[in-house]
Coordinates of C-alpha atoms in Angstrom, one line a residue:
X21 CA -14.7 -18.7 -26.7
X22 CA -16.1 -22.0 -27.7
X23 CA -19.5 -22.1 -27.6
X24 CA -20.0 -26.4 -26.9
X25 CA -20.2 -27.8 -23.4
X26 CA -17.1 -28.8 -21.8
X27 CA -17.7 -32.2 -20.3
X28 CA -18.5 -31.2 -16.6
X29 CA -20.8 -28.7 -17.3
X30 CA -23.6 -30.6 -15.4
X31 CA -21.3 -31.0 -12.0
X32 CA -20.5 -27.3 -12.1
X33 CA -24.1 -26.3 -12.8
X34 CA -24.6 -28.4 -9.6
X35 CA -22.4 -26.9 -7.8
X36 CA -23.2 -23.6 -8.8
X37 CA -27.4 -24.2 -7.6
X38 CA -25.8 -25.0 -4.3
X39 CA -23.5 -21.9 -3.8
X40 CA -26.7 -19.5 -5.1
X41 CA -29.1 -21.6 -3.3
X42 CA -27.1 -20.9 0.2
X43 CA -24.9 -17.6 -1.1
X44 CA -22.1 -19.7 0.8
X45 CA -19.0 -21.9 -0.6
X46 CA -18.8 -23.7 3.1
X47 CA -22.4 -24.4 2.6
X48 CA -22.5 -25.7 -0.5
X49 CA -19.5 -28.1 -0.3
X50 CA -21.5 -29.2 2.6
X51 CA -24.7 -30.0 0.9
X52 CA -22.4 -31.9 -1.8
X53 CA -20.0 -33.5 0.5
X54 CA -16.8 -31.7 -1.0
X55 CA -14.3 -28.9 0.1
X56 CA -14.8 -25.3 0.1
X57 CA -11.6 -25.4 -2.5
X58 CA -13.3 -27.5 -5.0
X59 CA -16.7 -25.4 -4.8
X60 CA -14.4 -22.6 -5.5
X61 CA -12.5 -24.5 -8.0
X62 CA -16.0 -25.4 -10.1
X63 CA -17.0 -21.9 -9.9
X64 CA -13.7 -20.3 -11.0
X65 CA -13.7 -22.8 -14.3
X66 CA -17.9 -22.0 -15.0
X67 CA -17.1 -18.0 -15.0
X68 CA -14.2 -18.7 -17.5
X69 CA -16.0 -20.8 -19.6
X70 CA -19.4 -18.3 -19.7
X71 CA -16.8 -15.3 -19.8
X72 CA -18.8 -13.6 -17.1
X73 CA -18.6 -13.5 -13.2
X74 CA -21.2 -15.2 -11.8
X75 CA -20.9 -14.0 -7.9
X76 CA -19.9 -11.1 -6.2
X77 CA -17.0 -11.7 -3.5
X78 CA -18.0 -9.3 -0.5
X79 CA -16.1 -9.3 2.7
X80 CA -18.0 -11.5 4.5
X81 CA -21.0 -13.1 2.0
X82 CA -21.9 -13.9 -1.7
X83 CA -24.2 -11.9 -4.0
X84 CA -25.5 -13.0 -7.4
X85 CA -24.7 -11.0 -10.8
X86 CA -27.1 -10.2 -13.1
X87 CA -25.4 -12.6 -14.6
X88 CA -26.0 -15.3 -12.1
X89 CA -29.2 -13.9 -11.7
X90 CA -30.6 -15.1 -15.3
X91 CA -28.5 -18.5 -14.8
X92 CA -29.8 -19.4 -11.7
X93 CA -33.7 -18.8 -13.4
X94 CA -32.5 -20.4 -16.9
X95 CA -31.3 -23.7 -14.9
X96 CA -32.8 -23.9 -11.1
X97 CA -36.4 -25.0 -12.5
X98 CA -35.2 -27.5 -15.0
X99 CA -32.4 -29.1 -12.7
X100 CA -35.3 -29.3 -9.8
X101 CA -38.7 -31.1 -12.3
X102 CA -35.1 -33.9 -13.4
X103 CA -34.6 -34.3 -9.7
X104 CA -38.2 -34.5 -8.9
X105 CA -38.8 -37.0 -11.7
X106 CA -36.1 -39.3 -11.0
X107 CA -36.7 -39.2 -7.7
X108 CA -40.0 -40.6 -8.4
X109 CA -38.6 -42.8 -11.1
X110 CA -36.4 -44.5 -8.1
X111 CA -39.0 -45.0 -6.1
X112 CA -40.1 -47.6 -8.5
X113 CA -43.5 -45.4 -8.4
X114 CA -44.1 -44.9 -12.1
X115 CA -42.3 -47.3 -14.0
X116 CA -40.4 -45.6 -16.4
X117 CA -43.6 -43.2 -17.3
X118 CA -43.9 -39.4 -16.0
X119 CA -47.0 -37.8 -16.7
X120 CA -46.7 -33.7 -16.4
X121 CA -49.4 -31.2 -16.9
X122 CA -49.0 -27.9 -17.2
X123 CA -50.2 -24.5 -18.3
X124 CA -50.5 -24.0 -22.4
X125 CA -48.2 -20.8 -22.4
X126 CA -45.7 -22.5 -20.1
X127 CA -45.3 -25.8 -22.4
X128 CA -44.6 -24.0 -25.5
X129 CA -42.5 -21.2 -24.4
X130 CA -40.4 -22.4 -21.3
X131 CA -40.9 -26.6 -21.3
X132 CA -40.8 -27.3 -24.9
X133 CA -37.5 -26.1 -25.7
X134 CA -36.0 -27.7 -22.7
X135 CA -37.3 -31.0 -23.4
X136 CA -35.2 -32.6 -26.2
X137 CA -32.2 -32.0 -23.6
X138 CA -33.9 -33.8 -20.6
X139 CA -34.6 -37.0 -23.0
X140 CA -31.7 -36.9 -24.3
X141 CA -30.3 -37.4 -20.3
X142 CA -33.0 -39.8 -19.8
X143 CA -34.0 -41.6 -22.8
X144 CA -35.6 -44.0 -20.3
X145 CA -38.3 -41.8 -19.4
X146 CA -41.5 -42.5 -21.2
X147 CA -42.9 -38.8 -20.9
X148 CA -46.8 -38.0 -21.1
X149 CA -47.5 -34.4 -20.9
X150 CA -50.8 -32.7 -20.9
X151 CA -51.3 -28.8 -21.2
X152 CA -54.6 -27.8 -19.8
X153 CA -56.1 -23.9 -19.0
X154 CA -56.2 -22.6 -15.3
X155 CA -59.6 -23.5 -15.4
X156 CA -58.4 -27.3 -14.8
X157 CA -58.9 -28.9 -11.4
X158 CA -55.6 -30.6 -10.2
X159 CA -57.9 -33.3 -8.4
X160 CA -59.5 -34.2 -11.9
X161 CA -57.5 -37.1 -14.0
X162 CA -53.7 -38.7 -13.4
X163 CA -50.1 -36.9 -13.7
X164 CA -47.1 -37.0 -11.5
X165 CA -46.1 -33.7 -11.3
X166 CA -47.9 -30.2 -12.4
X167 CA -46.0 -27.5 -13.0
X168 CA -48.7 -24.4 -12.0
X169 CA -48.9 -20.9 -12.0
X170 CA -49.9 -20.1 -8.5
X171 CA -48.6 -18.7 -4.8
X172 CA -47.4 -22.3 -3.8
X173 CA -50.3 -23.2 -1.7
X174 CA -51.9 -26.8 -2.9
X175 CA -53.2 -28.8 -0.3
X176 CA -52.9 -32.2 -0.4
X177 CA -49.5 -32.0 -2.7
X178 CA -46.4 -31.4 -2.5
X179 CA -45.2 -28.3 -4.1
X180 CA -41.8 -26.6 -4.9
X181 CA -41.3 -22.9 -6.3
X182 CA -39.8 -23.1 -9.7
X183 CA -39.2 -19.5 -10.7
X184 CA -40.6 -16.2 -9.8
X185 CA -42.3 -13.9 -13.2
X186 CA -41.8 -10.4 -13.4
X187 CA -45.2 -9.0 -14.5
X188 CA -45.5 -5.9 -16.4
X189 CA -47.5 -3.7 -19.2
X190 CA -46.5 -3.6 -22.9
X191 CA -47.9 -2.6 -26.7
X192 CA -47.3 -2.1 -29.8
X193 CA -45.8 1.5 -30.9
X194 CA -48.4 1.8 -33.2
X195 CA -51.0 2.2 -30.0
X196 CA -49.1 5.0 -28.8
X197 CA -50.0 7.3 -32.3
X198 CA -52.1 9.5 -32.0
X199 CA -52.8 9.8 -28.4
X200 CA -51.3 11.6 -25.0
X201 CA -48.1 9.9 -23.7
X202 CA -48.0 6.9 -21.8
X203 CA -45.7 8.0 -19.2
X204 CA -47.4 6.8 -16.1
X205 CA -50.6 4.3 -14.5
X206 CA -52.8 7.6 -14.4
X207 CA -52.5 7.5 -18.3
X208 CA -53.6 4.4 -18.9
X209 CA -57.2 6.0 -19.0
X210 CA -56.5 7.2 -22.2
X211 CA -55.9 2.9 -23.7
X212 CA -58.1 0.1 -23.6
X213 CA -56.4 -2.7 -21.6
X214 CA -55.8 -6.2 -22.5
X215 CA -57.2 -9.2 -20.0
X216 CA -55.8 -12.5 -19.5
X217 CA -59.3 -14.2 -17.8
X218 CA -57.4 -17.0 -16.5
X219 CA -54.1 -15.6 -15.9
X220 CA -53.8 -18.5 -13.1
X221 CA -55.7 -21.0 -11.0
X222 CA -59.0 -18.9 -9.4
X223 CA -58.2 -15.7 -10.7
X224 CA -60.8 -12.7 -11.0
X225 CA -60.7 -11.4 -14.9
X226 CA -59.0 -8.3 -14.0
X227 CA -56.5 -10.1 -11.5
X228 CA -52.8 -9.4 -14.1
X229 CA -53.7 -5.5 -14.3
X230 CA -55.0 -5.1 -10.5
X231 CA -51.6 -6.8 -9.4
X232 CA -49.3 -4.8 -11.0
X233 CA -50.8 -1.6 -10.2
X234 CA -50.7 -2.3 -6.8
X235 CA -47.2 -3.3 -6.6
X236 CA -46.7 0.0 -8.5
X237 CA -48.7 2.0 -5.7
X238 CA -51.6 3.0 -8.1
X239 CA -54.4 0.9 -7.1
X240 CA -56.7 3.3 -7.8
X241 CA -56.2 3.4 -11.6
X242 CA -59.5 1.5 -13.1
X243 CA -59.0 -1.3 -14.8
X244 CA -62.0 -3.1 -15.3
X245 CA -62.8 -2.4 -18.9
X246 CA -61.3 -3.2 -22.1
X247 CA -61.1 -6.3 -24.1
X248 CA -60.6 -9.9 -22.7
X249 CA -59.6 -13.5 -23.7
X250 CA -59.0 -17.0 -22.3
X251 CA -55.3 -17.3 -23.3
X252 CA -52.3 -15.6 -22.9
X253 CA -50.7 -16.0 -26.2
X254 CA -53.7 -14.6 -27.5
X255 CA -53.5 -11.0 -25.3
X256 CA -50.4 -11.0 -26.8
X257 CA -50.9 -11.2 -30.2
X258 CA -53.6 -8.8 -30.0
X259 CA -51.0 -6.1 -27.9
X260 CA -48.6 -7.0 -30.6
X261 CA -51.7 -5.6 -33.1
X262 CA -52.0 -2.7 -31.4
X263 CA -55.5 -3.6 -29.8
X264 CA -54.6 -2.2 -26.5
X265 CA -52.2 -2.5 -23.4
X266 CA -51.7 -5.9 -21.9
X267 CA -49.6 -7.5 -19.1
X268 CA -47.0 -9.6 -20.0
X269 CA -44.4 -12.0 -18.2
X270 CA -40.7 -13.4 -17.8

């Protein structure tokens, strides 16, 4: 299978965010103004070229893969900051500059490897982009667009889900000599635990760890001890030295 692009890739992406945005082919020709057929058609000719089914054909509705699944979060957030940008860009708003600010962790890991393709697409975009702690005020200083790690509730702006993060524990093997199995939340008595203080805008210390143990049903499990720092890439590196148990994300 060749591995570039085939020329269209950027109309079938588009028509595949429509068909998993509405789970619907009717819907989605709709919302692009073509027929059912073609949606089809665009989907049929993705698939081949990934190698992989991206939607499950049920009698009467759609279901993502696992597949579509990880496309849908690889693409959805980038495709919706372009529109968002241009959109401003338009309006005759910002003349030709687009100021972003975002979280530390999120530039380098998730925006800075997706940025070289965007100016490539729009070389006319002069882009200005600030990475600031969850500490930050979004009323203090100018951007046009944050991209925050939050529930979605910002007063005063105009906000858009990106992408949902899976939160959950990890550490290094190393941690795990010498003491009783790690098998379940009640265990983690036996580790010191790893604190993100700022893990996102207004957060309590403990906020990561108290979280996921309640999704987990285990709210009871004490967490407030253990070691804590301002970043995230820093509770990582110090899970990855075997310092203790931390929460990480994708």
């Amino acid at each position: 299978m060749s591995t570039s692009a085939p020329s269209q890739i950027h109309t079938r992406l588009r028509v595949f965010l429509a068909v998993a945005h509405h789970l619907s082919f009717t819907r989605a020709g709709e919302e692009l103004s073509i027929t059912t057929g073609a949606v089809s058609q665009q989907i049929k000719l993705l698939e081949d070229w990934l190698g992989q089914r991206l939607f499950r054909r049920l009698p009467r509705r759609l279901e993502l893969t696992d597949a579509g699944k990880r496309l849908l979060t690889a693409v959805d957030p980038a495709y919706a900051a372009v529109d968002l940008a241009i959109g401003r860009l338009r309006g005759g708003a910002l003349s030709g500059v687009v100021r972003v600010r975002t979280l530390p962790s999120f530039l380098a890991t998730w925006l800075v490897p997706r940025l070289p393709r965007l100016m490539a697409r729009f070389p006319q975009i002069e882009l200005q982009v600030e990475a600031e702690d969850s500490t930050y005020s979004l009323r203090d200083g100018e951007f046009d667009l944050a991209i925050d790690l939050n529930d979605g509730t910002y007063p005063g702006f105009q906000s858009t889900v990106l992408l949902e993060e899976e939160i959950f524990p990890v550490c290094s093997p190393r941690l795990l000599e010498g003491r009783p199995p790690l098998l379940g939340a009640e265990d983690l008595r036996h580790y010191p635990l790893l604190h993100d203080m700022t893990a996102w805008r207004g957060s309590p210390p403990y906020a990561e760890w108290e979280r996921y143990l309640k999704a987990i049903g285990a709210p009871q499990v004490e967490v407030r001890r253990g070691y804590m720092f301002n970043r995230n890439h820093i509770t990582m590196q110090c899970a990855i030295a075997g310092m203790g148990v931390a929460i990480a994300r994708r």
